[in-house]
Amino acid sequence: MSMVADSWVIARRNLIRMTRIPEMVLFGIIQPVMFVVLFTYVFGGSMKIGDTTDPDVYKDFLMPGIFAQTVTFATAGSAAGIADDAQKGLMDRFRSLPMARGAVLTGRTVADLVQTALTLIILAAVALMVGWRTGTAESTNAARILAGFGLLLLLGYAFTWIGALIGLSVRTPEAATSGGIIWLFPVTFISNAFVDSSQMTPWVRHIADWNPFSATVQAARVLFGSPGVVQSDAWPMQHPVWASLLWSVLIVALFRTLAVRKYRSAVS
């Protein structure tokens, strides 16, 4: 209970800070909205999904990938924020207080998750305005749609722990921003987020099919009832919901352990 209470104090501090610096939230929303518009109207109609180049099919195929990219790109903000707190000596101040060591990082990641959820809600509204729709099959219902967004947020939360480790491992917020985002480009683009992975060369497709990012995108498409779901014999693509859960939980378990250990050594 002490750990939960301490984490909430830190999370509340970061949420209040976000409200006092609204441009942090604003700029975090503008970028994914630009991706939605650009990919929809620039690439729509030129991408082959299955046997069709129908722009409406690509639009429904694309949106889960954009959602997943948005929640994972929040990693850079987490890394920069933690690096900034460390540079200003705030971590040392927290260490002097009678609080759980892991609460500082847990509170930060929870606050980032709230901001990511807000961004995702606005992005979903924009997607609806440009024509994105969930499936009309009987199996597609509100519970499945919420489950799809839940998996996306879980992936985003898992990746913020990677950002926390990066933020503790560098000396400046600028380095944390670069280090927090540069590795995301191969992760998000060597995946099934924007193109049908069956169109890739075999070795690249194998990487894409086993990419944790691809598993969550595939799970979201299945739960949303999106047309043009990529078919593959790889286990994560055959069981995307379970694969997404397993990958996210493993990432949280591994990188939370590493980040808390790094925090303890960094401030000692």
PDB file of N, CA and C in Angstrom, residues 227-265:
ATOM      1  N   PRO A 227     -10.819  -5.097 -41.866  1.00  0.00           N
ATOM      2  CA  PRO A 227     -10.609  -5.939 -43.035  1.00  0.00           C
ATOM      3  C   PRO A 227      -9.134  -6.014 -43.391  1.00  0.00           C
ATOM      4  N   GLY A 228      -8.774  -7.026 -44.145  1.00  0.00           N
ATOM      5  CA  GLY A 228      -7.402  -7.130 -44.631  1.00  0.00           C
ATOM      6  C   GLY A 228      -6.409  -7.503 -43.553  1.00  0.00           C
ATOM      7  N   VAL A 229      -6.833  -8.285 -42.546  1.00  0.00           N
ATOM      8  CA  VAL A 229      -5.908  -8.732 -41.512  1.00  0.00           C
ATOM      9  C   VAL A 229      -4.843  -9.612 -42.146  1.00  0.00           C
ATOM     10  N   VAL A 230      -3.582  -9.309 -41.868  1.00  0.00           N
ATOM     11  CA  VAL A 230      -2.473 -10.030 -42.475  1.00  0.00           C
ATOM     12  C   VAL A 230      -2.490 -11.486 -42.022  1.00  0.00           C
ATOM     13  N   GLN A 231      -2.368 -12.393 -42.974  1.00  0.00           N
ATOM     14  CA  GLN A 231      -2.337 -13.816 -42.668  1.00  0.00           C
ATOM     15  C   GLN A 231      -0.898 -14.294 -42.611  1.00  0.00           C
ATOM     16  N   SER A 232      -0.581 -15.094 -41.601  1.00  0.00           N
ATOM     17  CA  SER A 232       0.771 -15.600 -41.443  1.00  0.00           C
ATOM     18  C   SER A 232       0.718 -16.874 -40.620  1.00  0.00           C
ATOM     19  N   ASP A 233       1.716 -17.740 -40.841  1.00  0.00           N
ATOM     20  CA  ASP A 233       1.802 -18.979 -40.072  1.00  0.00           C
ATOM     21  C   ASP A 233       2.539 -18.797 -38.752  1.00  0.00           C
ATOM     22  N   ALA A 234       3.143 -17.639 -38.524  1.00  0.00           N
ATOM     23  CA  ALA A 234       3.875 -17.392 -37.283  1.00  0.00           C
ATOM     24  C   ALA A 234       2.918 -17.408 -36.090  1.00  0.00           C
ATOM     25  N   TRP A 235       3.357 -17.974 -34.962  1.00  0.00           N
ATOM     26  CA  TRP A 235       2.484 -18.103 -33.796  1.00  0.00           C
ATOM     27  C   TRP A 235       1.922 -16.766 -33.328  1.00  0.00           C
ATOM     28  N   PRO A 236       2.726 -15.691 -33.245  1.00  0.00           N
ATOM     29  CA  PRO A 236       2.142 -14.418 -32.786  1.00  0.00           C
ATOM     30  C   PRO A 236       1.043 -13.894 -33.696  1.00  0.00           C
ATOM     31  N   MET A 237       1.114 -14.201 -34.969  1.00  0.00           N
ATOM     32  CA  MET A 237       0.084 -13.741 -35.897  1.00  0.00           C
ATOM     33  C   MET A 237      -1.161 -14.631 -35.854  1.00  0.00           C
ATOM     34  N   GLN A 238      -0.972 -15.876 -35.447  1.00  0.00           N
ATOM     35  CA  GLN A 238      -2.113 -16.775 -35.298  1.00  0.00           C
ATOM     36  C   GLN A 238      -2.844 -16.557 -33.974  1.00  0.00           C
ATOM     37  N   HIS A 239      -2.120 -16.127 -32.960  1.00  0.00           N
ATOM     38  CA  HIS A 239      -2.696 -15.881 -31.634  1.00  0.00           C
ATOM     39  C   HIS A 239      -2.270 -14.486 -31.163  1.00  0.00           C
ATOM     40  N   PRO A 240      -2.688 -13.456 -31.860  1.00  0.00           N
ATOM     41  CA  PRO A 240      -2.147 -12.109 -31.594  1.00  0.00           C
ATOM     42  C   PRO A 240      -2.511 -11.544 -30.227  1.00  0.00           C
ATOM     43  N   VAL A 241      -3.705 -11.839 -29.729  1.00  0.00           N
ATOM     44  CA  VAL A 241      -4.104 -11.282 -28.437  1.00  0.00           C
ATOM     45  C   VAL A 241      -3.220 -11.824 -27.324  1.00  0.00           C
ATOM     46  N   TRP A 242      -3.040 -13.134 -27.310  1.00  0.00           N
ATOM     47  CA  TRP A 242      -2.176 -13.736 -26.298  1.00  0.00           C
ATOM     48  C   TRP A 242      -0.726 -13.289 -26.482  1.00  0.00           C
ATOM     49  N   ALA A 243      -0.282 -13.224 -27.726  1.00  0.00           N
ATOM     50  CA  ALA A 243       1.093 -12.789 -27.993  1.00  0.00           C
ATOM     51  C   ALA A 243       1.311 -11.360 -27.521  1.00  0.00           C
ATOM     52  N   SER A 244       0.342 -10.489 -27.768  1.00  0.00           N
ATOM     53  CA  SER A 244       0.457  -9.103 -27.342  1.00  0.00           C
ATOM     54  C   SER A 244       0.538  -9.004 -25.819  1.00  0.00           C
ATOM     55  N   LEU A 245      -0.320  -9.735 -25.125  1.00  0.00           N
ATOM     56  CA  LEU A 245      -0.292  -9.735 -23.662  1.00  0.00           C
ATOM     57  C   LEU A 245       1.049 -10.237 -23.133  1.00  0.00           C
ATOM     58  N   LEU A 246       1.522 -11.349 -23.686  1.00  0.00           N
ATOM     59  CA  LEU A 246       2.770 -11.938 -23.209  1.00  0.00           C
ATOM     60  C   LEU A 246       3.953 -11.002 -23.442  1.00  0.00           C
ATOM     61  N   TRP A 247       4.027 -10.433 -24.652  1.00  0.00           N
ATOM     62  CA  TRP A 247       5.135  -9.526 -24.959  1.00  0.00           C
ATOM     63  C   TRP A 247       5.124  -8.324 -24.020  1.00  0.00           C
ATOM     64  N   SER A 248       3.958  -7.713 -23.824  1.00  0.00           N
ATOM     65  CA  SER A 248       3.874  -6.509 -22.991  1.00  0.00           C
ATOM     66  C   SER A 248       4.238  -6.797 -21.544  1.00  0.00           C
ATOM     67  N   VAL A 249       3.732  -7.902 -21.007  1.00  0.00           N
ATOM     68  CA  VAL A 249       4.033  -8.262 -19.623  1.00  0.00           C
ATOM     69  C   VAL A 249       5.524  -8.549 -19.459  1.00  0.00           C
ATOM     70  N   LEU A 250       6.111  -9.258 -20.415  1.00  0.00           N
ATOM     71  CA  LEU A 250       7.548  -9.552 -20.348  1.00  0.00           C
ATOM     72  C   LEU A 250       8.385  -8.275 -20.405  1.00  0.00           C
ATOM     73  N   ILE A 251       7.993  -7.354 -21.274  1.00  0.00           N
ATOM     74  CA  ILE A 251       8.739  -6.088 -21.394  1.00  0.00           C
ATOM     75  C   ILE A 251       8.655  -5.300 -20.091  1.00  0.00           C
ATOM     76  N   VAL A 252       7.459  -5.223 -19.491  1.00  0.00           N
ATOM     77  CA  VAL A 252       7.306  -4.514 -18.218  1.00  0.00           C
ATOM     78  C   VAL A 252       8.165  -5.165 -17.140  1.00  0.00           C
ATOM     79  N   ALA A 253       8.073  -6.496 -17.030  1.00  0.00           N
ATOM     80  CA  ALA A 253       8.818  -7.209 -15.985  1.00  0.00           C
ATOM     81  C   ALA A 253      10.317  -6.995 -16.132  1.00  0.00           C
ATOM     82  N   LEU A 254      10.817  -7.090 -17.365  1.00  0.00           N
ATOM     83  CA  LEU A 254      12.259  -6.966 -17.593  1.00  0.00           C
ATOM     84  C   LEU A 254      12.751  -5.541 -17.390  1.00  0.00           C
ATOM     85  N   PHE A 255      12.117  -4.593 -18.072  1.00  0.00           N
ATOM     86  CA  PHE A 255      12.647  -3.234 -18.056  1.00  0.00           C
ATOM     87  C   PHE A 255      12.299  -2.480 -16.785  1.00  0.00           C
ATOM     88  N   ARG A 256      11.248  -2.852 -16.090  1.00  0.00           N
ATOM     89  CA  ARG A 256      11.007  -2.235 -14.778  1.00  0.00           C
ATOM     90  C   ARG A 256      12.100  -2.661 -13.807  1.00  0.00           C
ATOM     91  N   THR A 257      12.446  -3.932 -13.837  1.00  0.00           N
ATOM     92  CA  THR A 257      13.519  -4.413 -12.975  1.00  0.00           C
ATOM     93  C   THR A 257      14.829  -3.689 -13.268  1.00  0.00           C
ATOM     94  N   LEU A 258      15.167  -3.565 -14.542  1.00  0.00           N
ATOM     95  CA  LEU A 258      16.412  -2.905 -14.924  1.00  0.00           C
ATOM     96  C   LEU A 258      16.388  -1.412 -14.586  1.00  0.00           C
ATOM     97  N   ALA A 259      15.235  -0.763 -14.815  1.00  0.00           N
ATOM     98  CA  ALA A 259      15.135   0.672 -14.563  1.00  0.00           C
ATOM     99  C   ALA A 259      15.228   0.983 -13.068  1.00  0.00           C
ATOM    100  N   VAL A 260      14.534   0.209 -12.235  1.00  0.00           N
ATOM    101  CA  VAL A 260      14.594   0.438 -10.788  1.00  0.00           C
ATOM    102  C   VAL A 260      16.006   0.186 -10.273  1.00  0.00           C
ATOM    103  N   ARG A 261      16.660  -0.854 -10.792  1.00  0.00           N
ATOM    104  CA  ARG A 261      18.047  -1.121 -10.390  1.00  0.00           C
ATOM    105  C   ARG A 261      18.962   0.023 -10.811  1.00  0.00           C
ATOM    106  N   LYS A 262      18.735   0.545 -12.013  1.00  0.00           N
ATOM    107  CA  LYS A 262      19.548   1.671 -12.494  1.00  0.00           C
ATOM    108  C   LYS A 262      19.283   2.913 -11.647  1.00  0.00           C
ATOM    109  N   TYR A 263      18.051   3.130 -11.280  1.00  0.00           N
ATOM    110  CA  TYR A 263      17.698   4.278 -10.431  1.00  0.00           C
ATOM    111  C   TYR A 263      18.407   4.206  -9.091  1.00  0.00           C
ATOM    112  N   ARG A 264      18.398   3.050  -8.485  1.00  0.00           N
ATOM    113  CA  ARG A 264      19.036   2.890  -7.184  1.00  0.00           C
ATOM    114  C   ARG A 264      20.548   3.150  -7.272  1.00  0.00           C
ATOM    115  N   SER A 265      21.163   2.642  -8.333  1.00  0.00           N
ATOM    116  CA  SER A 265      22.612   2.833  -8.478  1.00  0.00           C
ATOM    117  C   SER A 265      22.950   4.256  -8.883  1.00  0.00           C
TER     118      SER A 265
END
